[in-house]
mmCIF file of C-alpha atoms in Angstrom:
data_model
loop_
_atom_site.group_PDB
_atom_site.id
_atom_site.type_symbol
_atom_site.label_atom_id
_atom_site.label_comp_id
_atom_site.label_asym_id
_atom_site.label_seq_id
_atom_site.Cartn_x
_atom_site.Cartn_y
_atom_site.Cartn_z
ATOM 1 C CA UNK A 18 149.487 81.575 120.939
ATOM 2 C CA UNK A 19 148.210 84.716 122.695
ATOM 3 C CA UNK A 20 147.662 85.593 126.474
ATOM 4 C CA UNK A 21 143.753 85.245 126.530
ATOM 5 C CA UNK A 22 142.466 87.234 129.746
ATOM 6 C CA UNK A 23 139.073 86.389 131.324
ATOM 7 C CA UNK A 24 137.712 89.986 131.329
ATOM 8 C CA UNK A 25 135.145 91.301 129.491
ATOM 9 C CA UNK A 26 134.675 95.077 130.336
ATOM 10 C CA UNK A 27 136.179 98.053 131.956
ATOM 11 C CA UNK A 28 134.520 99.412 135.152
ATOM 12 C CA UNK A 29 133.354 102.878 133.854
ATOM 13 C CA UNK A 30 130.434 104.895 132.563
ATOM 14 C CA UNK A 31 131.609 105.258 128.571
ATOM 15 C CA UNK A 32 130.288 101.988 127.575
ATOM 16 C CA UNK A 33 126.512 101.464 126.977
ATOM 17 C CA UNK A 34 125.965 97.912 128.076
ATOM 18 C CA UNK A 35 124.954 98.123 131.524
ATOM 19 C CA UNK A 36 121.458 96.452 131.443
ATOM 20 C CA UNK A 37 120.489 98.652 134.790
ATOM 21 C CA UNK A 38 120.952 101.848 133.079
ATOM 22 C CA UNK A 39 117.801 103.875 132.907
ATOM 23 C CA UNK A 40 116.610 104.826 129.413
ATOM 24 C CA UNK A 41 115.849 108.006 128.990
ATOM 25 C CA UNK A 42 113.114 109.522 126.604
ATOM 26 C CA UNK A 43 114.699 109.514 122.809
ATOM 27 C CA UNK A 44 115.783 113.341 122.103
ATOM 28 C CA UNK A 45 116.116 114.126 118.688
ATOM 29 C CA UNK A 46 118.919 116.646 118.382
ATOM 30 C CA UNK A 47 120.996 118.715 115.567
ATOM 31 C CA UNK A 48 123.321 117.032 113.283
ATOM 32 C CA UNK A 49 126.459 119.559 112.928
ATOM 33 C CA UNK A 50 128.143 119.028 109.475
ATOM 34 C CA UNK A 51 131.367 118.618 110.588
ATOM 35 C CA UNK A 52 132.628 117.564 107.230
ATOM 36 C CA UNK A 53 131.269 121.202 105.331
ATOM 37 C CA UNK A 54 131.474 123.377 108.777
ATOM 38 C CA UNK A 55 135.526 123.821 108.946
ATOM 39 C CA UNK A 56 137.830 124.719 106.242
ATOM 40 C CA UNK A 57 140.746 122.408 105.784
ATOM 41 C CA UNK A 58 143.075 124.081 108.584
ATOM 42 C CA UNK A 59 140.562 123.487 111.226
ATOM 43 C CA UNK A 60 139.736 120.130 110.112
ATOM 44 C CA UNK A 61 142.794 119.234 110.203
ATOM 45 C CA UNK A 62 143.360 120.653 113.820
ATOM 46 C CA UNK A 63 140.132 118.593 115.032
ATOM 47 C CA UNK A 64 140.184 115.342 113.288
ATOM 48 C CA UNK A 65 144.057 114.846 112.642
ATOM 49 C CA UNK A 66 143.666 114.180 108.644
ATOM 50 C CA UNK A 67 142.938 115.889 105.607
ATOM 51 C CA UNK A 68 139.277 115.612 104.242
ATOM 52 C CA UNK A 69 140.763 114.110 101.644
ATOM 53 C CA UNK A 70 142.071 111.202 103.045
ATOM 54 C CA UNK A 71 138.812 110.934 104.756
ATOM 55 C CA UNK A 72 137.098 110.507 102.444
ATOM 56 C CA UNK A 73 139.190 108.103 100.777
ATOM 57 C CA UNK A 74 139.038 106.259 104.236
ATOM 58 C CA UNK A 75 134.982 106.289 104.391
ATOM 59 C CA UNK A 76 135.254 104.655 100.435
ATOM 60 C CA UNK A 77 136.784 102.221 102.222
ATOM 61 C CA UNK A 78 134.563 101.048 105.023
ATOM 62 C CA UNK A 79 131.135 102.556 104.211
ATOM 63 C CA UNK A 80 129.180 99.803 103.561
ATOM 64 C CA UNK A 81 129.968 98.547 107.313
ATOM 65 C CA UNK A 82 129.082 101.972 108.168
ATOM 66 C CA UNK A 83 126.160 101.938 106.257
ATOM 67 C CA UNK A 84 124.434 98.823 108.603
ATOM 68 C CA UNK A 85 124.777 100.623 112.091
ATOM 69 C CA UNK A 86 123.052 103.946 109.863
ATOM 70 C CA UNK A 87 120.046 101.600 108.757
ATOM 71 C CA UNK A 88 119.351 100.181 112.288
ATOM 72 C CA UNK A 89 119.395 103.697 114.076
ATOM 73 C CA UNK A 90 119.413 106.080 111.350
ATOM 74 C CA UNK A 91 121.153 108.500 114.078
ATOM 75 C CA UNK A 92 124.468 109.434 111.916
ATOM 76 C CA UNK A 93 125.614 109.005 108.714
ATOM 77 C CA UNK A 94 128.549 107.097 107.793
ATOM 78 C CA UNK A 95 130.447 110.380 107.102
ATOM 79 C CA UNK A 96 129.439 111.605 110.710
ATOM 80 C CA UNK A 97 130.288 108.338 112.353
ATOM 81 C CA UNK A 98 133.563 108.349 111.072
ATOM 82 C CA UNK A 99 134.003 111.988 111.678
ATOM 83 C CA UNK A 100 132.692 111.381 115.526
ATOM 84 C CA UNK A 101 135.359 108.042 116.175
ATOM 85 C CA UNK A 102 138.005 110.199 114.729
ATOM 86 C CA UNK A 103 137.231 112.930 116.626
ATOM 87 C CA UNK A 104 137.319 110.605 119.936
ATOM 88 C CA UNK A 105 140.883 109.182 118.712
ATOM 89 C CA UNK A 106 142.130 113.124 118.628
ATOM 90 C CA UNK A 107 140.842 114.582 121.767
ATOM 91 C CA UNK A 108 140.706 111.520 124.056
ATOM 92 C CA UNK A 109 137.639 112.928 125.442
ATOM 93 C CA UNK A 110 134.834 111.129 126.909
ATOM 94 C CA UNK A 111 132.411 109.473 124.921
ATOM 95 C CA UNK A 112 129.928 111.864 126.337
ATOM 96 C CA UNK A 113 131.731 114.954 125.002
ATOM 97 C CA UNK A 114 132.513 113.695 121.777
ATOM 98 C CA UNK A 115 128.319 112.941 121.667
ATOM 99 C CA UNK A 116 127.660 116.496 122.218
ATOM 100 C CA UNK A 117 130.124 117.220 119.513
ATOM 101 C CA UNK A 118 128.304 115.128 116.975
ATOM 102 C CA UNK A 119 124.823 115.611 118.585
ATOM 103 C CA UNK A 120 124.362 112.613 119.447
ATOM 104 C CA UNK A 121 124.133 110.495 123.301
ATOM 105 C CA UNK A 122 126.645 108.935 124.876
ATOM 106 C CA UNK A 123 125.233 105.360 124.296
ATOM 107 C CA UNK A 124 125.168 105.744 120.438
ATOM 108 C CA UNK A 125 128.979 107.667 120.788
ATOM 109 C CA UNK A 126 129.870 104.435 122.336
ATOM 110 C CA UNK A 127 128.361 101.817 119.527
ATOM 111 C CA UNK A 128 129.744 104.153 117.057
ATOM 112 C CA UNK A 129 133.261 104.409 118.076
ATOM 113 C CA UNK A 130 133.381 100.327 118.684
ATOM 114 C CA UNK A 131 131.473 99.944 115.178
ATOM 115 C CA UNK A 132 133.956 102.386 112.889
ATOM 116 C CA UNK A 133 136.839 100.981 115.119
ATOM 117 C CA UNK A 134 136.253 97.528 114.257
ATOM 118 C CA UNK A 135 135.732 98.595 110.192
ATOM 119 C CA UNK A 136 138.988 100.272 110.054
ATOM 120 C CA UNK A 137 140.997 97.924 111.995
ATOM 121 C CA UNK A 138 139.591 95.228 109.667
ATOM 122 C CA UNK A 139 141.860 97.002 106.787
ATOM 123 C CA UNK A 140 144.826 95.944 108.992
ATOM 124 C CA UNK A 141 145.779 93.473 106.720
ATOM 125 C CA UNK A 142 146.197 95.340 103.535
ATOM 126 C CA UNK A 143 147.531 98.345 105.488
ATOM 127 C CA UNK A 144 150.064 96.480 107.943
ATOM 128 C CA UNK A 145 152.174 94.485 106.295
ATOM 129 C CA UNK A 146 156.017 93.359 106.642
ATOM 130 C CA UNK A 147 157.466 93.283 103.577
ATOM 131 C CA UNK A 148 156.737 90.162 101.371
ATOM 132 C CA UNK A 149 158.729 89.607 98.267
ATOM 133 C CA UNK A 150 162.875 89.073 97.983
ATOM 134 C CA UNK A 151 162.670 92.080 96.423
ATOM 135 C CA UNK A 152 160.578 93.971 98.984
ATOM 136 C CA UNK A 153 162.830 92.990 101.186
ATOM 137 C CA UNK A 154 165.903 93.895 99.474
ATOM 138 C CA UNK A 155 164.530 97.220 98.868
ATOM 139 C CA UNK A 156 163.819 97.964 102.517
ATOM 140 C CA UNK A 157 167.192 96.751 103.549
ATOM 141 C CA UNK A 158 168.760 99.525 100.956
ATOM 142 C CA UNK A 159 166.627 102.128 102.412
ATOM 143 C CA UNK A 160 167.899 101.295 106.480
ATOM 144 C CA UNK A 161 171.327 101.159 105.043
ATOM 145 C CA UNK A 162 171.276 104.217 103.391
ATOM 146 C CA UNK A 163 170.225 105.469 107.144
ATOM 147 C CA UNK A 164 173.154 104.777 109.079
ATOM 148 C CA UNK A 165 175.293 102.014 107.141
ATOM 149 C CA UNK A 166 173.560 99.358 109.196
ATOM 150 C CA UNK A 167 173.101 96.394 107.077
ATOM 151 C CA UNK A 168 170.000 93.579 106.468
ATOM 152 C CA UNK A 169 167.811 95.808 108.563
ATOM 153 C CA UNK A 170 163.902 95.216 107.421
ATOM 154 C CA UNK A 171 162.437 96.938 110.179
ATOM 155 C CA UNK A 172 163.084 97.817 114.034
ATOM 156 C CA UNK A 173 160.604 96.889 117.034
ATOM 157 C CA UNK A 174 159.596 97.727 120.506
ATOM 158 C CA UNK A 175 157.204 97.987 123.018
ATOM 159 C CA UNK A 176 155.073 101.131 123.816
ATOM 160 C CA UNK A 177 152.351 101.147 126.961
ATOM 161 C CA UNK A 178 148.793 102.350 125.634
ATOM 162 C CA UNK A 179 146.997 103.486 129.464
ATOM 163 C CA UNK A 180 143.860 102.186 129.919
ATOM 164 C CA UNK A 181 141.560 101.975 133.113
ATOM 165 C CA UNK A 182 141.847 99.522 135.759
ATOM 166 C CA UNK A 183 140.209 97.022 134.025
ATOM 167 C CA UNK A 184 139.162 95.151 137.731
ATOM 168 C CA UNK A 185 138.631 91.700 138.417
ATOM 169 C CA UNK A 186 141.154 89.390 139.958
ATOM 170 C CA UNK A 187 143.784 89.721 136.845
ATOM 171 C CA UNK A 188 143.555 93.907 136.954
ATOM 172 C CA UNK A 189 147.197 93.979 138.052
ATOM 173 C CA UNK A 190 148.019 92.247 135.454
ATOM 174 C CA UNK A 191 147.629 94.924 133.498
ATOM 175 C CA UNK A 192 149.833 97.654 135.654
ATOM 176 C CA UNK A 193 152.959 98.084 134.238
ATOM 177 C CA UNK A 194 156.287 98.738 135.800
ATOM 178 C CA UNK A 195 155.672 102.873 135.880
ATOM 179 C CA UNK A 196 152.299 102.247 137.937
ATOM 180 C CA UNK A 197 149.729 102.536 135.423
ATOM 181 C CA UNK A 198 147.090 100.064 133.716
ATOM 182 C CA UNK A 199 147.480 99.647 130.414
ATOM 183 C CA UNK A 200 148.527 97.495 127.256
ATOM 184 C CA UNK A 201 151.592 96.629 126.118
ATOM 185 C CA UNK A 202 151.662 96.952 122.491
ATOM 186 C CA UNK A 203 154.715 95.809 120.349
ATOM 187 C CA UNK A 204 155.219 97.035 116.837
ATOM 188 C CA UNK A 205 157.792 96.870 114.269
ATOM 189 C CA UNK A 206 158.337 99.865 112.228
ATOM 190 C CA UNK A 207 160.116 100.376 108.539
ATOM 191 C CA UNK A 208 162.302 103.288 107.153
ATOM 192 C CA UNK A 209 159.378 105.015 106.718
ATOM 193 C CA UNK A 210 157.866 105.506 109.844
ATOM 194 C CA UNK A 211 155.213 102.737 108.893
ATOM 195 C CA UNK A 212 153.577 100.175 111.272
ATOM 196 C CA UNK A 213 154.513 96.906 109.612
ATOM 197 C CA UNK A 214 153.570 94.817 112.364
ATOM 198 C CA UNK A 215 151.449 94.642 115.746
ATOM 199 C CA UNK A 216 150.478 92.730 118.630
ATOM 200 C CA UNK A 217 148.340 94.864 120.969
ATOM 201 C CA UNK A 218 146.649 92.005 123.191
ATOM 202 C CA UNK A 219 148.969 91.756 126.525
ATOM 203 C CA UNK A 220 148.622 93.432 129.946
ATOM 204 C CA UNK A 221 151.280 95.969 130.602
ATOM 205 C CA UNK A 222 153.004 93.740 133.079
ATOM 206 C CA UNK A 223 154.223 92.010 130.186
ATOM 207 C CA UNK A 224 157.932 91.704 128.980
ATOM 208 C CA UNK A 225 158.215 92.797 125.721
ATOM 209 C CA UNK A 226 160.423 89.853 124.829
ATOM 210 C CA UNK A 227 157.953 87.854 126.187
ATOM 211 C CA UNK A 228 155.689 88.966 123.734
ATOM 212 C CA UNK A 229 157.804 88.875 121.003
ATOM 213 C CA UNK A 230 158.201 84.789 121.679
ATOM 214 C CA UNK A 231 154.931 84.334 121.585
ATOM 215 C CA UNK A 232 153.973 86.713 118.397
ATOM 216 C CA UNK A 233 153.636 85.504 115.453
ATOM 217 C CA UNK A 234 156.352 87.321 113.378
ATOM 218 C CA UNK A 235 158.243 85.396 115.353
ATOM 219 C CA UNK A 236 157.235 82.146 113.802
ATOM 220 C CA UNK A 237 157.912 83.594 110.794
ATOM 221 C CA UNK A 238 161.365 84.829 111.188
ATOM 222 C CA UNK A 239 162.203 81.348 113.286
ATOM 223 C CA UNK A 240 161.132 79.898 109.876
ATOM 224 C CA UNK A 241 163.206 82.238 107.784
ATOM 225 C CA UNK A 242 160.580 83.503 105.970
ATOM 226 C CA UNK A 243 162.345 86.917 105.850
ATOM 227 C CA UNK A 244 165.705 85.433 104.112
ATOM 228 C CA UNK A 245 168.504 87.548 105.335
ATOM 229 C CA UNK A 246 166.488 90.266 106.856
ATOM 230 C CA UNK A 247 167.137 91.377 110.642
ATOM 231 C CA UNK A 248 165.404 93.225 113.050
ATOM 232 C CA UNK A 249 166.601 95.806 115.603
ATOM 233 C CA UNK A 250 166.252 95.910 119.390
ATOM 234 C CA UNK A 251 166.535 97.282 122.588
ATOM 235 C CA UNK A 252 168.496 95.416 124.570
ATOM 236 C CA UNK A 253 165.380 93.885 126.308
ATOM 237 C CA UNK A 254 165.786 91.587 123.452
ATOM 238 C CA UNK A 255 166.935 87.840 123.245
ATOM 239 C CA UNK A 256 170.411 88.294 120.500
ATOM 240 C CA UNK A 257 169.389 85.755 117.532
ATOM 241 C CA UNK A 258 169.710 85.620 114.224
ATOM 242 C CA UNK A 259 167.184 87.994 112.859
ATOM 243 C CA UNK A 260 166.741 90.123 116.030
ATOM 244 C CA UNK A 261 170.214 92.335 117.079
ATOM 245 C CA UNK A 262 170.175 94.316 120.137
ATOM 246 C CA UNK A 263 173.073 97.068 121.339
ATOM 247 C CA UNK A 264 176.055 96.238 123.478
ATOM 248 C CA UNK A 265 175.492 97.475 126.900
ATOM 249 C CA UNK A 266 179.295 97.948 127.737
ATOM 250 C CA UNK A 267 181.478 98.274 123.648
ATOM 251 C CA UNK A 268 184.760 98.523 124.324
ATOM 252 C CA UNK A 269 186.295 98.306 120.304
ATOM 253 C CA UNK A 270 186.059 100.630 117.874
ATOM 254 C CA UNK A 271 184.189 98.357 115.908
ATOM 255 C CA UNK A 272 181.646 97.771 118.666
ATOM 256 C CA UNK A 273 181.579 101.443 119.029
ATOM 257 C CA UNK A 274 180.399 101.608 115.659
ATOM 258 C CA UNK A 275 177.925 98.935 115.484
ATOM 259 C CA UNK A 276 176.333 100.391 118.612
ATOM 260 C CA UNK A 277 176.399 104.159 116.913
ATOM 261 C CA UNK A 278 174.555 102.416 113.944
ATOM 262 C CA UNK A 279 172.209 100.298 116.001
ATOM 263 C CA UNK A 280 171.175 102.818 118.210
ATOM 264 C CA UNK A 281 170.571 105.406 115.490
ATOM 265 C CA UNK A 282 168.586 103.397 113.109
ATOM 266 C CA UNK A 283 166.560 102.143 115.712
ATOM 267 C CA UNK A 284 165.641 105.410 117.038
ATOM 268 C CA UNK A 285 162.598 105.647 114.318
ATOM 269 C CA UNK A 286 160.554 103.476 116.391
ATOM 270 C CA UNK A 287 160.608 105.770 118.909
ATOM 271 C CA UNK A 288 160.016 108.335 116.493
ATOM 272 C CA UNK A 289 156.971 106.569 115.701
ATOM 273 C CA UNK A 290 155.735 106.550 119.163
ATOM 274 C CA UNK A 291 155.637 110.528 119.179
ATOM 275 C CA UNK A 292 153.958 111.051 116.168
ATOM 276 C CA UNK A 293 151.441 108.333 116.635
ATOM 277 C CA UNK A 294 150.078 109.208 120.200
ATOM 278 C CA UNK A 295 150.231 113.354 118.915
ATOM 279 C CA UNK A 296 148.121 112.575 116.101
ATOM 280 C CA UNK A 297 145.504 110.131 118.730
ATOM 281 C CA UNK A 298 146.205 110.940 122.126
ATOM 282 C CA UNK A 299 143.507 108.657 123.035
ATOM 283 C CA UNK A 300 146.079 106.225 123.083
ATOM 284 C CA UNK A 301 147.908 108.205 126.057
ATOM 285 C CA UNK A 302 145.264 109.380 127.782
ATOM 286 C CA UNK A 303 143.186 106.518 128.847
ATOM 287 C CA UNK A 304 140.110 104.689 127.646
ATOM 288 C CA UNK A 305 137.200 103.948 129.320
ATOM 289 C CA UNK A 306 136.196 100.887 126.612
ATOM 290 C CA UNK A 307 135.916 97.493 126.748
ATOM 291 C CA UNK A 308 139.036 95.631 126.265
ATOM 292 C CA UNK A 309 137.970 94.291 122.729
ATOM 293 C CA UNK A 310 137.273 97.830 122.043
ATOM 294 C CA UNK A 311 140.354 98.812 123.286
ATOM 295 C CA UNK A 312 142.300 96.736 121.036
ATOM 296 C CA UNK A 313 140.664 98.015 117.896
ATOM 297 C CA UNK A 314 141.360 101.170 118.543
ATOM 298 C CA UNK A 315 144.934 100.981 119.058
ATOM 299 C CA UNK A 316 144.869 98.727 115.620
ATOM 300 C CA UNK A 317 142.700 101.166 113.977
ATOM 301 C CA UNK A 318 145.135 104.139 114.474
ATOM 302 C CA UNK A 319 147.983 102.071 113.104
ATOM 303 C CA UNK A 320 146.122 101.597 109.933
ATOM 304 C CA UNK A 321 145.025 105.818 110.367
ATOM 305 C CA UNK A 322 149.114 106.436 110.714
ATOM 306 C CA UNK A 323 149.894 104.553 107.803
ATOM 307 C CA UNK A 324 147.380 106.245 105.462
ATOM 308 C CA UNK A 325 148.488 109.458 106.727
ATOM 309 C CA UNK A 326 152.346 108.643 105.722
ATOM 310 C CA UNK A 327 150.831 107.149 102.646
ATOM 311 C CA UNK A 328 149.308 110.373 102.019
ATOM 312 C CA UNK A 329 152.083 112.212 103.225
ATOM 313 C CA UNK A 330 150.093 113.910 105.741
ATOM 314 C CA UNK A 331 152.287 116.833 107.926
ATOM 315 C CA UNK A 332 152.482 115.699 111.531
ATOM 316 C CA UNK A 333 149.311 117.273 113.789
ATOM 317 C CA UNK A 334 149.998 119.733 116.125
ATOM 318 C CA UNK A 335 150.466 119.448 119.749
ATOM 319 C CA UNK A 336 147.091 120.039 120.876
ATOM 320 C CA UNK A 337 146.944 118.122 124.248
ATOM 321 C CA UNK A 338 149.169 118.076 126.927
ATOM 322 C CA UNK A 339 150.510 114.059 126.953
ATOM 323 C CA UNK A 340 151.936 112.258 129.863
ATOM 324 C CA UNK A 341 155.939 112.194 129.623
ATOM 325 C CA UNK A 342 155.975 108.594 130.331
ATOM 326 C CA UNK A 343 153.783 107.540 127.337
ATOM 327 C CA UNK A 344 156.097 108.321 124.596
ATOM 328 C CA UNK A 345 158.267 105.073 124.568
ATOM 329 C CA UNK A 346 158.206 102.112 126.704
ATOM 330 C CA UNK A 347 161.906 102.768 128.115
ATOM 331 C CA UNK A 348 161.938 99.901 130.589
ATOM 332 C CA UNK A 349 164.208 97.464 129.339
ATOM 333 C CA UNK A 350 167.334 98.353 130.946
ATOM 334 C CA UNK A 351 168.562 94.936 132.120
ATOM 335 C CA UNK A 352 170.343 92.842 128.624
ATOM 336 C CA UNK A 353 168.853 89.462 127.809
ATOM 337 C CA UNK A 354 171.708 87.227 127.962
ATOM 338 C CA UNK A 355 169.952 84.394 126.043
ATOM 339 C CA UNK A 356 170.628 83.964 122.338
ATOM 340 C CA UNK A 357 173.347 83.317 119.741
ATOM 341 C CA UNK A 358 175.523 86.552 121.141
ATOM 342 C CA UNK A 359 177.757 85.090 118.161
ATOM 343 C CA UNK A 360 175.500 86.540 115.334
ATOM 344 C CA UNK A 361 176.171 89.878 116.724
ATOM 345 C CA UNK A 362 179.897 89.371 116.693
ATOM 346 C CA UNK A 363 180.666 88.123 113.893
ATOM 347 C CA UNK A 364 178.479 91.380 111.854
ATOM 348 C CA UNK A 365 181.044 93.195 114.067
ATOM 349 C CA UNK A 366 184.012 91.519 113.259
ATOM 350 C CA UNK A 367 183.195 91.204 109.789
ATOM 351 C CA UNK A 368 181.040 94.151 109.015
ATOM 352 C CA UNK A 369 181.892 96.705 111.268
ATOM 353 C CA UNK A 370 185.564 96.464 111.571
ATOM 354 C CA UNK A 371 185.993 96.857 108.207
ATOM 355 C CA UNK A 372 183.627 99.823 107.715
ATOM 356 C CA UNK A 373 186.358 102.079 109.955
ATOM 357 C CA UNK A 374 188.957 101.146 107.569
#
């Protein structure tokens, strides 16, 4: 099961549920049309997918929308979505992404928790490791046809999303080896750059192969529901028989091999890093959200990266500035010596040594 962490809130000023705040007088303000206002370019540039997609995307969740509109009638379900996708793209404050959608910082706040929550609740038609033998099969042709590395169905690893010091006596439970507060957030990735998998509920002071134990993917490949299909991993990794991790120290030409092929094919993770923080670099930035919040968000942009490989969508540019340290969770520099070390030999011995022939 899960870490559960008695916390309820971050200490900040972008969520709305402080019961001392003082209400102001209700302002009624502009509504921009964000949707008709830009033409694609610059639509692209400010909400990181095509109005297309969009669209598509608010088929697919309006009628939640559509109950938050009725209580407050403050935005639309167009403009809600617009405004939360806005807030993944900038990592702004709540309060400036209210002034970009004309609307205060307290209804910013139940609007980005609201459309968060609808789209990370299309996680499981969206995220999904593959199912069928011949799913499976098929993805295992595809990492092959890579780097020669056989069985592969999909390569995993942790990646630190910052958040604010979330106080309280576990708060440094959350600061990760590199200083900062945030979650660690494991995901498993295919040969196309897809999120198949992730777990995005334990502090950063987490080991990722701690979290991998308790996940439940790992159930699933302890009960072979994946047939022959591997993963790949850093070598922060227990060895078994559906998880291989590098050698630290190859000394064969075989092992030289294996490690070339390892390494390579499980570079797309990282891959997937980059492009997903560039496209929301709320995820690097920080949030200022509750921790429930928090999680939806970071779910909610998986689902948002998959539709935009789905749709093909070219990679956003490089609009803000994001910390070196984000892209990648590189601390696993010490090997697990745990695990059947003898499933990665004998795919050496009887895979590899062969392939130099």
């Amino acid at each position: 099961m899960e870490l559960l962490v008695d916390i309820n809130i971050f200490n900040c000023d972008d969520d709305d549920d402080n019961e001392f705040v003082e209400r102001r007088p209700y302002i009624i303000r502009n509504k921009p049309n964000n949707f008709e206002v830009w033409d694609d370019k610059e639509f692209f540039d400010r909400f990181r997918l095509k109005k297309d997609t969009v669209l598509e995307l608010l088929h697919a969740i309006e009628e939640r929308l559509l109950i938050l509109w009725n209580r407050s009638r403050s935005l639309t379900p167009i403009n809600q979505l617009l405004l939360t996708l806005r807030f993944y793209a900038t990592g702004n404050f709540l309060r400036a992404c209210g002034d970009f959608s004309g609307v205060s910082i307290s209804t910013a706040s139940r609007v980005v928790a609201k459309v968060s929550m609808a789209i990370a609740s299309l996680s499981a038609a969206m995220i999904n490791m593959p199912q069928s033998i011949e799913e499976i099969r098929t993805t295992q042709r595809a990492f092959y046809e890579m780097y020669k590395f056989p069985r592969v169905i999909g390569c995993i690893d942790g990646t630190h999303i910052r958040i604010q010091s979330p106080g309280g006596e576990h708060a440094e439970e959350f600061r990760n080896r590199k200083g900062f507060f945030s979650l660690n957030t494991q995901v498993i990735c295919d040969n196309n750059m897809k999120i198949i998998d992730i777990v995005s509920r334990w502090p950063g002071s987490v080991h990722d192969a701690t979290i991998f134990q308790h996940s439940w993917v790992h159930r699933r490949l302890e009960e072979g529901e994946f047939h022959s299909g591997i993963l790949l991993g850093d070598s922060g990794y227990p060895v078994k028989k559906y998880l291989l991790t590098p050698l630290l120290h190859p000394t064969t030409a075989a092992e030289n091999l294996y490690n070339n092929a390892h390494i390579h094919t499980r570079n797309i993770v990282e891959r997937v890093f980059g492009v997903w923080k560039r496209r929301f670099p709320v995820l690097s930035l920080g949030m200022r959200l509750k921790i429930e919040t928090v999680q939806d968000i970071i779910v909610a942009t998986a689902v948002l990266h998959n539709i935009a490989r789905n749709h093909n969508e070219e990679e956003p540019p490089a609009l803000v500035d994001l910390p070196d340290e984000e892209i990648g969770n590189n601390e696993n520099h010490v090997e697990v010596q745990v695990g059947d070390n003898n499933v990665r030999q004998v795919l050496i011995n009887e895979y590899f040594s062969r392939l130099r022939n």
